């Protein structure tokens, strides 16, 4: 599939409010947030539909959404849908669920270096797709369950290199799951949960 349009958005100051945001909808798109506040009242999707690639770079400010999908494999049988989120600072709040690599053909990555990421319900890394989360710093809080490789068609990896991770429960390759991997790469990290 060939696409000619490229979408970019840069938020430095002020407030942005939207019902839903799609960054990379059946094509390439990028969002850079240096400061300000981005409030999504419905759904944030980074990389939606076959052939899409979406990136979100957060350096500062505040981002809040009820639910998020990074790498949503809609029509994944045609081509991959890739999404990536890089957080170098700021405050990121997901009120309900965070999904990386959602549906077949979806591939999602998240890199938390600095700042905080708070998930109000569950986080799925690999939900019928491929997901990878790397935490080299910052604070990551999940109110309920962190699941790696939710089902048989999925792959989920968590690389903990630094910072603090707190989850109510961690499931690595649950019954019926695909391939789940949790790597702790040095001793200064903190993991809490059941």
PDB file of C-alpha atoms in Angstrom, residues 35-152:
ATOM      1  CA  UNK A  35       5.070  21.093  27.233  1.00  0.00           C
ATOM      2  CA  UNK A  36       1.460  22.082  27.633  1.00  0.00           C
ATOM      3  CA  UNK A  37      -1.443  19.716  28.175  1.00  0.00           C
ATOM      4  CA  UNK A  38      -2.983  17.204  25.761  1.00  0.00           C
ATOM      5  CA  UNK A  39      -6.322  15.861  26.973  1.00  0.00           C
ATOM      6  CA  UNK A  40      -8.108  13.141  25.001  1.00  0.00           C
ATOM      7  CA  UNK A  41     -11.669  12.463  26.136  1.00  0.00           C
ATOM      8  CA  UNK A  42     -12.192   9.145  24.275  1.00  0.00           C
ATOM      9  CA  UNK A  43      -9.293   7.199  22.689  1.00  0.00           C
ATOM     10  CA  UNK A  44      -5.669   7.845  21.734  1.00  0.00           C
ATOM     11  CA  UNK A  45      -4.382   5.578  18.938  1.00  0.00           C
ATOM     12  CA  UNK A  46      -0.785   5.633  17.705  1.00  0.00           C
ATOM     13  CA  UNK A  47      -0.468   3.657  14.455  1.00  0.00           C
ATOM     14  CA  UNK A  48      -3.901   2.575  13.239  1.00  0.00           C
ATOM     15  CA  UNK A  49      -4.708   0.285  10.292  1.00  0.00           C
ATOM     16  CA  UNK A  50      -2.581  -1.580   7.779  1.00  0.00           C
ATOM     17  CA  UNK A  51       0.487   0.283   6.549  1.00  0.00           C
ATOM     18  CA  UNK A  52       0.409   2.913   9.278  1.00  0.00           C
ATOM     19  CA  UNK A  53       3.271   4.151  11.434  1.00  0.00           C
ATOM     20  CA  UNK A  54       2.689   6.507  14.335  1.00  0.00           C
ATOM     21  CA  UNK A  55       5.139   8.035  16.806  1.00  0.00           C
ATOM     22  CA  UNK A  56       4.621  10.081  19.957  1.00  0.00           C
ATOM     23  CA  UNK A  57       7.606  11.869  21.547  1.00  0.00           C
ATOM     24  CA  UNK A  58       6.931  13.321  24.986  1.00  0.00           C
ATOM     25  CA  UNK A  59       9.561  15.527  26.596  1.00  0.00           C
ATOM     26  CA  UNK A  60       7.382  17.412  29.077  1.00  0.00           C
ATOM     27  CA  UNK A  61       3.890  18.538  29.897  1.00  0.00           C
ATOM     28  CA  UNK A  62       0.799  16.472  30.674  1.00  0.00           C
ATOM     29  CA  UNK A  63      -0.996  13.849  28.569  1.00  0.00           C
ATOM     30  CA  UNK A  64      -4.232  12.183  29.639  1.00  0.00           C
ATOM     31  CA  UNK A  65      -6.584   9.758  27.856  1.00  0.00           C
ATOM     32  CA  UNK A  66      -9.225   7.227  28.990  1.00  0.00           C
ATOM     33  CA  UNK A  67      -7.640   4.431  26.907  1.00  0.00           C
ATOM     34  CA  UNK A  68      -4.716   4.080  24.527  1.00  0.00           C
ATOM     35  CA  UNK A  69      -3.653   1.758  21.709  1.00  0.00           C
ATOM     36  CA  UNK A  70      -0.080   1.791  20.426  1.00  0.00           C
ATOM     37  CA  UNK A  71       0.131  -0.311  17.250  1.00  0.00           C
ATOM     38  CA  UNK A  72      -3.522  -1.122  16.456  1.00  0.00           C
ATOM     39  CA  UNK A  73      -3.553  -3.853  13.808  1.00  0.00           C
ATOM     40  CA  UNK A  74      -6.843  -3.024  12.090  1.00  0.00           C
ATOM     41  CA  UNK A  75      -6.784  -4.877   8.721  1.00  0.00           C
ATOM     42  CA  UNK A  76      -3.471  -6.385   9.816  1.00  0.00           C
ATOM     43  CA  UNK A  77      -3.722  -9.169   7.256  1.00  0.00           C
ATOM     44  CA  UNK A  78      -2.860  -6.552   4.609  1.00  0.00           C
ATOM     45  CA  UNK A  79       0.197  -4.982   6.270  1.00  0.00           C
ATOM     46  CA  UNK A  80       1.684  -4.105   9.665  1.00  0.00           C
ATOM     47  CA  UNK A  81       0.522  -1.237  11.815  1.00  0.00           C
ATOM     48  CA  UNK A  82       3.324   0.128  14.006  1.00  0.00           C
ATOM     49  CA  UNK A  83       3.184   2.571  16.877  1.00  0.00           C
ATOM     50  CA  UNK A  84       5.882   3.866  19.198  1.00  0.00           C
ATOM     51  CA  UNK A  85       5.849   6.095  22.267  1.00  0.00           C
ATOM     52  CA  UNK A  86       9.036   7.654  23.694  1.00  0.00           C
ATOM     53  CA  UNK A  87       8.766   9.449  27.029  1.00  0.00           C
ATOM     54  CA  UNK A  88      11.676  11.620  28.189  1.00  0.00           C
ATOM     55  CA  UNK A  89       9.718  13.534  30.834  1.00  0.00           C
ATOM     56  CA  UNK A  90       6.314  14.831  31.745  1.00  0.00           C
ATOM     57  CA  UNK A  91       3.244  13.222  33.250  1.00  0.00           C
ATOM     58  CA  UNK A  92       1.308  10.604  31.235  1.00  0.00           C
ATOM     59  CA  UNK A  93      -2.015   9.348  32.619  1.00  0.00           C
ATOM     60  CA  UNK A  94      -4.131   6.561  31.082  1.00  0.00           C
ATOM     61  CA  UNK A  95      -7.410   6.400  32.997  1.00  0.00           C
ATOM     62  CA  UNK A  96      -8.301   2.821  32.003  1.00  0.00           C
ATOM     63  CA  UNK A  97      -6.300   0.412  29.748  1.00  0.00           C
ATOM     64  CA  UNK A  98      -3.037   0.753  27.823  1.00  0.00           C
ATOM     65  CA  UNK A  99      -2.522  -1.680  24.891  1.00  0.00           C
ATOM     66  CA  UNK A 100       0.723  -2.249  22.955  1.00  0.00           C
ATOM     67  CA  UNK A 101       0.434  -4.453  19.860  1.00  0.00           C
ATOM     68  CA  UNK A 102      -3.343  -4.772  19.627  1.00  0.00           C
ATOM     69  CA  UNK A 103      -4.872  -7.278  17.169  1.00  0.00           C
ATOM     70  CA  UNK A 104      -3.038  -9.278  14.533  1.00  0.00           C
ATOM     71  CA  UNK A 105      -0.659  -7.090  12.555  1.00  0.00           C
ATOM     72  CA  UNK A 106      -0.285  -4.577  15.373  1.00  0.00           C
ATOM     73  CA  UNK A 107       3.189  -3.806  16.709  1.00  0.00           C
ATOM     74  CA  UNK A 108       3.658  -1.351  19.567  1.00  0.00           C
ATOM     75  CA  UNK A 109       6.661  -0.131  21.573  1.00  0.00           C
ATOM     76  CA  UNK A 110       7.029   2.168  24.570  1.00  0.00           C
ATOM     77  CA  UNK A 111      10.259   3.581  26.011  1.00  0.00           C
ATOM     78  CA  UNK A 112      10.034   5.293  29.402  1.00  0.00           C
ATOM     79  CA  UNK A 113      13.244   7.187  30.224  1.00  0.00           C
ATOM     80  CA  UNK A 114      12.064   9.981  32.536  1.00  0.00           C
ATOM     81  CA  UNK A 115       8.778  11.222  33.949  1.00  0.00           C
ATOM     82  CA  UNK A 116       5.778   9.202  35.069  1.00  0.00           C
ATOM     83  CA  UNK A 117       3.287   6.852  33.416  1.00  0.00           C
ATOM     84  CA  UNK A 118       0.162   5.956  35.373  1.00  0.00           C
ATOM     85  CA  UNK A 119      -2.334   3.335  34.124  1.00  0.00           C
ATOM     86  CA  UNK A 120      -5.654   3.323  35.981  1.00  0.00           C
ATOM     87  CA  UNK A 121      -6.699  -0.232  35.128  1.00  0.00           C
ATOM     88  CA  UNK A 122      -4.786  -2.870  33.069  1.00  0.00           C
ATOM     89  CA  UNK A 123      -1.810  -2.796  30.728  1.00  0.00           C
ATOM     90  CA  UNK A 124      -1.455  -5.314  27.890  1.00  0.00           C
ATOM     91  CA  UNK A 125       1.876  -5.761  26.123  1.00  0.00           C
ATOM     92  CA  UNK A 126       1.055  -8.036  23.201  1.00  0.00           C
ATOM     93  CA  UNK A 127      -2.701  -8.451  22.773  1.00  0.00           C
ATOM     94  CA  UNK A 128      -2.979 -10.605  19.618  1.00  0.00           C
ATOM     95  CA  UNK A 129      -0.036  -8.552  18.311  1.00  0.00           C
ATOM     96  CA  UNK A 130       3.564  -7.743  19.250  1.00  0.00           C
ATOM     97  CA  UNK A 131       4.391  -5.420  22.123  1.00  0.00           C
ATOM     98  CA  UNK A 132       7.599  -4.308  23.821  1.00  0.00           C
ATOM     99  CA  UNK A 133       8.090  -1.966  26.781  1.00  0.00           C
ATOM    100  CA  UNK A 134      11.522  -0.681  27.836  1.00  0.00           C
ATOM    101  CA  UNK A 135      11.854   1.240  31.089  1.00  0.00           C
ATOM    102  CA  UNK A 136      15.240   2.809  31.727  1.00  0.00           C
ATOM    103  CA  UNK A 137      14.022   5.350  34.288  1.00  0.00           C
ATOM    104  CA  UNK A 138      10.985   7.180  35.563  1.00  0.00           C
ATOM    105  CA  UNK A 139       8.004   5.852  37.464  1.00  0.00           C
ATOM    106  CA  UNK A 140       5.495   3.387  35.983  1.00  0.00           C
ATOM    107  CA  UNK A 141       2.359   2.596  37.985  1.00  0.00           C
ATOM    108  CA  UNK A 142      -0.350   0.107  36.957  1.00  0.00           C
ATOM    109  CA  UNK A 143      -3.381  -0.076  39.245  1.00  0.00           C
ATOM    110  CA  UNK A 144      -4.392  -3.622  38.305  1.00  0.00           C
ATOM    111  CA  UNK A 145      -2.626  -6.150  36.040  1.00  0.00           C
ATOM    112  CA  UNK A 146       0.365  -5.964  33.711  1.00  0.00           C
ATOM    113  CA  UNK A 147      -0.069  -8.758  31.132  1.00  0.00           C
ATOM    114  CA  UNK A 148       2.661  -9.898  28.747  1.00  0.00           C
ATOM    115  CA  UNK A 149       1.419 -11.924  25.725  1.00  0.00           C
ATOM    116  CA  UNK A 150      -2.310 -12.069  26.412  1.00  0.00           C
ATOM    117  CA  UNK A 151      -3.239 -14.755  23.881  1.00  0.00           C
ATOM    118  CA  UNK A 152      -1.763 -17.382  21.571  1.00  0.00           C
TER     119      UNK A 152
END
